[in-house]
Amino acid sequence: FGSEELFGLDENSEEEGGRSPHDMIREVSVQEAAEHAVRRGEPLSPSVTPALADAIRWFILATAARRYRSGEVRHSSMLVHTTMRVDPQLAYLQPIRQHLRELADQWERGQTGPWANQWAEEQARESPGRHGLESVSFEELSTVIPAVLDGARVVADNSRSTERLLYSDEPATVIAVGGNTLSRGLTLEGLVSSYFLRSSGTYDSLLQMGRWFGYRPGYADLPRIWTTVGLADDFRFLAEIEMGLRVEIERIRVEGATPRHLPVRIRAHPRMQITAKSKMQFAVPGEASYSGQRPQTTYFHHRSDDVARNRATAETLVRTARAHGASVDAQDGRVLLEGVPVEDVLAFVDEYRFHPDTDLRSDLLRRYIEGQVAHGALDVWNIAVITRRPPAESLDLGLDDPVNLITRSQLKSNPDPTTANIGTLMSRPDRVIDLLSSAESAELPDHELLDARSASGRALLLLYPIDKGSQPRPSAAHHREALDAVGHIVAAAFSFPRAVPDSEPVDMIQVDPVLLAAPDELPDPAEADEYVDEEGDHDEIDLGDG
């Protein structure tokens, strides 16, 4: 799994026949997270709170399912990470061990209702069939659960613990409580359950803490993550960053350039730093490049005046483009305007209010487009209005007939009630909807879609009229909710060709030449004050005692 799949950025998730993102994130309430918060000078007496109890029971259930499917005992792990402080980590050992004993007693007494209910609910939310795996009934699990409970151990992995987590040839069934060693350097074998509450102020640290990314052969349906809405939203933002980086690196590869000439740009976040200040000494603020990019609006102030303003801006664009001679081609699922002057697009860019959390800004868009126009590119555009077949609500956007509205519900895991995050807007075929049929584009890899866009010599602006009352599909109701906007939203997306060669300034983002000339002379980031990790090396763990 990658961050796109886990945190809701799968393309086409709300189109007809589209797949929902994996439903593996479970919410820890703000109130419960506060119970695990470590405050300086105050003692911590941790307890097994409700969501932590669910995560522990799921660990036992998922481990049992893996054993039943394979017929083997293999490494199986759970991560508990609430703080980087060592003493509070050690304080969790006894409460969790006591809770495991209570679960074993509960099972022996035949009190299996909560177990059966959780298994049924989780199987419904993330189906094994989606991963090509066979379902396991609760009755089948019941034959394995007692052995899993008997073999489960709880350990702490930090600089003061006498037991350290190092997987040996003997399979371990272990709940690991820890800090930096677990959240960064160590692979957790067979990780199926994570209770994760620790935040970070930097991109790189937070991504390193995501131990749940990776391969899960034979148990791809079983990983679960218990975390807060805010942390899930931060990881979703980083998933967008990762997608953008992949596009940037692919652009460098295709164009045969080096990072010296086409340095990778990383989008900024209002609350997080990209990395520690000691590692940013050679970075400089830079302009955005949209070369080969496909940025889209996925965040909206859905209950503000921006909704009506953006709708009017889109209608003005369509009417103006038609008045300037753009041809109109209407087919099922889209209306295409071809030959739109760049001045009309720039007027739209200036007037449209992009949400600050999106990777689109009017000033950066204008500067990039004008820079390409100066090099003889992007002077003529295509515009696509994405619609759907009846029955559907419709909206007048200045065409001969009203256009049918599409559906885009919002993600539940959004901490800001003034903002709607729809997760994704543009489907894969939309990138080249003016060039290829959906069937043709489905057969091509991403770089060939970009090749087609670049060969056309035109950028594409896509308009998505979204129903204000958009409801999630039943299969997505666990992680999505109604859009509930004050009016119908017109979202925007762009599909840019590659930039004209040598058209972008080489100092757009650049490091000091000393970094390239004498890397051995640079200060060691590990010596900086911002990077402190007091946890030592790993010693082999003894799982003989509980």
CSV table of C-alpha atoms in Angstrom, one decimal, residues 288-537:
chain,number,residue,atom,x,y,z
A,288,ALA,CA,5.6,26.8,-9.1
A,289,SER,CA,6.0,24.8,-12.3
A,290,TYR,CA,3.0,23.2,-13.8
A,291,SER,CA,5.0,21.4,-16.6
A,292,GLY,CA,3.4,18.1,-17.2
A,293,GLN,CA,1.2,18.5,-14.1
A,294,ARG,CA,-2.5,17.9,-13.5
A,295,PRO,CA,-3.4,20.1,-10.5
A,296,GLN,CA,-7.0,20.0,-9.3
A,297,THR,CA,-9.2,21.7,-6.8
A,298,THR,CA,-10.1,19.2,-4.0
A,299,TYR,CA,-10.7,21.6,-1.1
A,300,PHE,CA,-13.5,24.1,-1.1
A,301,HIS,CA,-15.0,26.8,1.2
A,302,HIS,CA,-18.3,25.1,0.4
A,303,ARG,CA,-20.4,27.4,2.7
A,304,SER,CA,-19.0,30.7,1.6
A,305,ASP,CA,-19.5,33.3,-1.1
A,306,ASP,CA,-16.7,31.6,-3.1
A,307,VAL,CA,-19.3,29.0,-4.3
A,308,ALA,CA,-21.4,31.6,-6.2
A,309,ARG,CA,-18.4,33.6,-7.3
A,310,ASN,CA,-16.6,30.6,-8.8
A,311,ARG,CA,-19.8,29.4,-10.5
A,312,ALA,CA,-20.3,32.8,-12.1
A,313,THR,CA,-16.6,32.9,-13.1
A,314,ALA,CA,-17.0,29.5,-14.9
A,315,GLU,CA,-20.1,30.7,-16.8
A,316,THR,CA,-18.3,33.8,-17.9
A,317,LEU,CA,-15.4,31.8,-19.2
A,318,VAL,CA,-17.7,29.5,-21.3
A,319,ARG,CA,-19.7,32.4,-22.7
A,320,THR,CA,-16.6,34.5,-23.5
A,321,ALA,CA,-14.9,31.5,-25.1
A,322,ARG,CA,-17.9,30.9,-27.4
A,323,ALA,CA,-18.1,34.6,-28.3
A,324,HIS,CA,-14.4,34.4,-29.3
A,325,GLY,CA,-15.1,31.6,-31.7
A,326,ALA,CA,-14.4,28.4,-29.7
A,327,SER,CA,-16.0,25.4,-31.3
A,328,VAL,CA,-18.4,23.3,-29.1
A,329,ASP,CA,-18.6,19.5,-29.2
A,330,ALA,CA,-21.0,17.8,-26.9
A,331,GLN,CA,-21.0,14.0,-26.2
A,332,ASP,CA,-22.0,11.8,-23.4
A,333,GLY,CA,-20.2,12.7,-20.2
A,334,ARG,CA,-18.6,15.9,-21.5
A,335,VAL,CA,-18.8,19.2,-23.5
A,336,LEU,CA,-15.6,20.2,-25.2
A,337,LEU,CA,-14.7,23.8,-26.3
A,338,GLU,CA,-11.7,23.9,-28.6
A,339,GLY,CA,-9.6,26.8,-29.6
A,340,VAL,CA,-10.0,29.0,-26.6
A,341,PRO,CA,-7.7,32.0,-26.4
A,342,VAL,CA,-5.3,32.1,-23.5
A,343,GLU,CA,-6.6,35.5,-22.5
A,344,ASP,CA,-10.0,33.9,-21.6
A,345,VAL,CA,-8.2,31.3,-19.5
A,346,LEU,CA,-6.1,33.9,-17.7
A,347,ALA,CA,-9.2,35.9,-16.9
A,348,PHE,CA,-10.7,32.8,-15.3
A,349,VAL,CA,-7.6,32.1,-13.3
A,350,ASP,CA,-7.6,35.7,-12.0
A,351,GLU,CA,-11.2,35.6,-10.9
A,352,TYR,CA,-11.5,32.0,-9.5
A,353,ARG,CA,-11.0,31.7,-5.8
A,354,PHE,CA,-8.8,28.7,-5.1
A,355,HIS,CA,-8.9,27.3,-1.6
A,356,PRO,CA,-5.5,28.0,0.2
A,357,ASP,CA,-5.0,24.2,0.9
A,358,THR,CA,-5.0,23.3,-2.8
A,359,ASP,CA,-1.9,23.3,-5.0
A,360,LEU,CA,-3.4,26.0,-7.3
A,361,ARG,CA,-2.8,29.7,-6.8
A,362,SER,CA,-4.0,32.4,-9.3
A,363,ASP,CA,-0.7,34.3,-9.2
A,364,LEU,CA,1.5,31.3,-9.7
A,365,LEU,CA,-0.8,29.9,-12.5
A,366,ARG,CA,-0.7,33.3,-14.3
A,367,ARG,CA,3.1,33.6,-14.1
A,368,TYR,CA,3.6,30.1,-15.4
A,369,ILE,CA,1.2,30.4,-18.3
A,370,GLU,CA,2.5,33.8,-19.3
A,371,GLY,CA,6.0,32.4,-19.2
A,372,GLN,CA,5.0,29.6,-21.6
A,373,VAL,CA,3.2,32.0,-23.9
A,374,ALA,CA,6.4,34.1,-24.1
A,375,HIS,CA,8.1,30.9,-25.5
A,376,GLY,CA,5.3,30.3,-28.0
A,377,ALA,CA,3.2,27.8,-26.1
A,378,LEU,CA,-0.1,27.7,-24.3
A,379,ASP,CA,-1.6,30.5,-26.4
A,380,VAL,CA,-4.6,28.3,-27.4
A,381,TRP,CA,-6.5,26.0,-25.0
A,382,ASN,CA,-9.2,23.4,-24.8
A,383,ILE,CA,-11.9,23.4,-22.1
A,384,ALA,CA,-13.9,20.4,-21.1
A,385,VAL,CA,-17.1,20.5,-19.0
A,386,ILE,CA,-17.5,17.2,-17.3
A,387,THR,CA,-21.1,16.1,-16.9
A,388,ARG,CA,-23.1,12.9,-16.4
A,389,ARG,CA,-26.0,11.1,-18.1
A,390,PRO,CA,-29.5,11.8,-16.9
A,391,PRO,CA,-31.2,11.7,-14.5
A,392,ALA,CA,-29.4,14.4,-12.6
A,393,GLU,CA,-29.8,18.0,-11.5
A,394,SER,CA,-28.6,20.5,-14.1
A,395,LEU,CA,-26.9,23.9,-14.2
A,396,ASP,CA,-26.7,26.7,-16.8
A,397,LEU,CA,-23.1,27.3,-17.6
A,398,GLY,CA,-23.6,29.4,-20.8
A,399,LEU,CA,-24.0,26.5,-23.2
A,400,ASP,CA,-27.0,25.8,-25.4
A,401,ASP,CA,-28.4,23.5,-22.8
A,402,PRO,CA,-27.9,23.2,-19.1
A,403,VAL,CA,-25.3,20.6,-18.1
A,404,ASN,CA,-26.0,17.7,-15.7
A,405,LEU,CA,-24.2,17.9,-12.4
A,406,ILE,CA,-21.8,15.2,-11.2
A,407,THR,CA,-21.5,13.8,-7.6
A,408,ARG,CA,-18.6,14.4,-5.3
A,409,SER,CA,-19.2,13.9,-1.6
A,410,GLN,CA,-16.7,15.0,1.0
A,411,LEU,CA,-14.4,13.0,3.2
A,412,LYS,CA,-15.4,12.7,6.9
A,413,SER,CA,-11.9,12.9,8.2
A,414,ASN,CA,-11.6,16.7,7.9
A,415,PRO,CA,-11.0,18.8,11.0
A,416,ASP,CA,-12.2,22.1,9.5
A,417,PRO,CA,-16.0,22.4,9.2
A,418,THR,CA,-15.6,25.4,6.9
A,419,THR,CA,-13.8,23.3,4.3
A,420,ALA,CA,-14.9,20.4,2.3
A,421,ASN,CA,-12.3,18.0,1.0
A,422,ILE,CA,-13.5,15.7,-1.8
A,423,GLY,CA,-10.3,13.7,-1.9
A,424,THR,CA,-10.1,13.6,-5.7
A,425,LEU,CA,-11.7,15.3,-8.6
A,426,MET,CA,-10.3,14.3,-11.9
A,427,SER,CA,-10.5,10.7,-13.2
A,428,ARG,CA,-7.7,9.3,-15.2
A,429,PRO,CA,-9.4,9.5,-18.6
A,430,ASP,CA,-10.3,13.1,-18.0
A,431,ARG,CA,-6.6,14.2,-18.4
A,432,VAL,CA,-6.9,13.5,-22.2
A,433,ILE,CA,-10.6,13.6,-22.7
A,434,ASP,CA,-10.1,16.1,-25.5
A,435,LEU,CA,-7.6,13.8,-27.3
A,436,LEU,CA,-8.6,10.2,-26.6
A,437,SER,CA,-11.6,8.1,-25.8
A,438,SER,CA,-12.0,6.6,-22.3
A,439,ALA,CA,-11.3,3.1,-23.8
A,440,GLU,CA,-8.1,4.3,-25.5
A,441,SER,CA,-6.7,6.2,-22.4
A,442,ALA,CA,-7.4,3.2,-20.1
A,443,GLU,CA,-4.9,1.2,-22.1
A,444,LEU,CA,-2.0,3.7,-21.8
A,445,PRO,CA,0.4,4.2,-18.9
A,446,ASP,CA,0.7,7.7,-17.3
A,447,HIS,CA,3.8,8.8,-19.3
A,448,GLU,CA,2.1,8.0,-22.6
A,449,LEU,CA,-0.9,10.1,-21.5
A,450,LEU,CA,1.5,12.9,-20.9
A,451,ASP,CA,3.1,12.3,-24.2
A,452,ALA,CA,-0.3,12.7,-25.9
A,453,ARG,CA,-1.0,15.9,-24.0
A,454,SER,CA,2.4,17.3,-24.9
A,455,ALA,CA,2.2,16.3,-28.5
A,456,SER,CA,-1.1,18.2,-28.8
A,457,GLY,CA,0.6,21.4,-27.9
A,458,ARG,CA,-2.5,22.5,-25.8
A,459,ALA,CA,-3.3,22.6,-22.2
A,460,LEU,CA,-6.8,21.5,-21.0
A,461,LEU,CA,-8.9,23.3,-18.4
A,462,LEU,CA,-11.6,21.0,-17.0
A,463,LEU,CA,-14.7,22.3,-15.2
A,464,TYR,CA,-16.7,20.0,-12.9
A,465,PRO,CA,-20.2,21.2,-12.0
A,466,ILE,CA,-20.9,19.4,-8.7
A,467,ASP,CA,-24.3,18.9,-7.1
A,468,LYS,CA,-24.4,20.8,-3.8
A,469,GLY,CA,-26.2,17.9,-2.1
A,470,SER,CA,-23.8,15.2,-3.3
A,471,GLN,CA,-24.3,12.0,-1.3
A,472,PRO,CA,-21.6,9.2,-1.0
A,473,ARG,CA,-22.2,5.9,-2.6
A,474,PRO,CA,-23.4,3.3,0.0
A,475,SER,CA,-20.0,1.5,-0.2
A,476,ALA,CA,-18.2,4.7,0.8
A,477,ALA,CA,-20.5,5.9,3.6
A,478,HIS,CA,-18.1,4.9,6.3
A,479,HIS,CA,-15.5,7.5,5.2
A,480,ARG,CA,-17.6,10.0,3.2
A,481,GLU,CA,-20.5,12.2,3.9
A,482,ALA,CA,-22.9,14.6,2.0
A,483,LEU,CA,-21.2,17.6,0.5
A,484,ASP,CA,-23.9,19.9,1.9
A,485,ALA,CA,-22.7,23.1,0.1
A,486,VAL,CA,-24.6,26.4,0.0
A,487,GLY,CA,-24.9,26.0,-3.8
A,488,HIS,CA,-23.7,24.0,-6.7
A,489,ILE,CA,-19.9,24.0,-6.9
A,490,VAL,CA,-17.9,24.4,-10.1
A,491,ALA,CA,-14.5,22.8,-9.5
A,492,ALA,CA,-11.5,23.2,-11.8
A,493,ALA,CA,-8.6,21.0,-12.9
A,494,PHE,CA,-5.8,21.5,-15.4
A,495,SER,CA,-3.9,19.1,-17.6
A,496,PHE,CA,-0.7,20.7,-18.7
A,497,PRO,CA,1.7,19.6,-21.4
A,498,ARG,CA,5.4,19.5,-20.7
A,499,ALA,CA,7.0,23.0,-20.7
A,500,VAL,CA,8.9,24.3,-23.6
A,501,PRO,CA,12.6,23.2,-23.3
A,502,ASP,CA,14.8,25.7,-21.5
A,503,SER,CA,11.7,27.9,-20.8
A,504,GLU,CA,11.9,27.6,-17.0
A,505,PRO,CA,14.4,29.6,-15.0
A,506,VAL,CA,17.1,27.3,-13.6
A,507,ASP,CA,17.0,29.2,-10.3
A,508,MET,CA,13.3,28.4,-9.6
A,509,ILE,CA,14.4,26.2,-6.7
A,510,GLN,CA,18.1,25.8,-6.3
A,511,VAL,CA,20.7,24.9,-3.6
A,512,ASP,CA,24.0,26.5,-2.9
A,513,PRO,CA,26.7,25.2,-5.3
A,514,VAL,CA,28.7,24.0,-2.4
A,515,LEU,CA,26.2,21.3,-1.8
A,516,LEU,CA,27.0,19.9,-5.2
A,517,ALA,CA,30.7,20.6,-5.1
A,518,ALA,CA,31.7,19.5,-1.6
A,519,PRO,CA,29.0,17.4,0.1
A,520,ASP,CA,31.5,15.9,2.6
A,521,GLU,CA,32.1,19.3,4.1
A,522,LEU,CA,28.4,19.9,5.0
A,523,PRO,CA,27.4,19.8,8.6
A,524,ASP,CA,25.8,16.5,9.8
A,525,PRO,CA,22.0,17.1,10.2
A,526,ALA,CA,22.1,14.5,13.1
A,527,GLU,CA,24.2,16.9,15.1
A,528,ALA,CA,21.6,19.7,14.9
A,529,ASP,CA,19.4,20.6,17.9
A,530,GLU,CA,16.2,20.0,15.9
A,531,TYR,CA,17.1,16.3,15.4
A,532,VAL,CA,17.4,14.5,18.8
A,533,ASP,CA,17.0,10.8,19.1
A,534,GLU,CA,18.3,9.4,22.4
A,535,GLU,CA,17.2,5.8,21.7
A,536,GLY,CA,20.1,3.4,21.3
A,537,ASP,CA,20.8,0.3,19.3
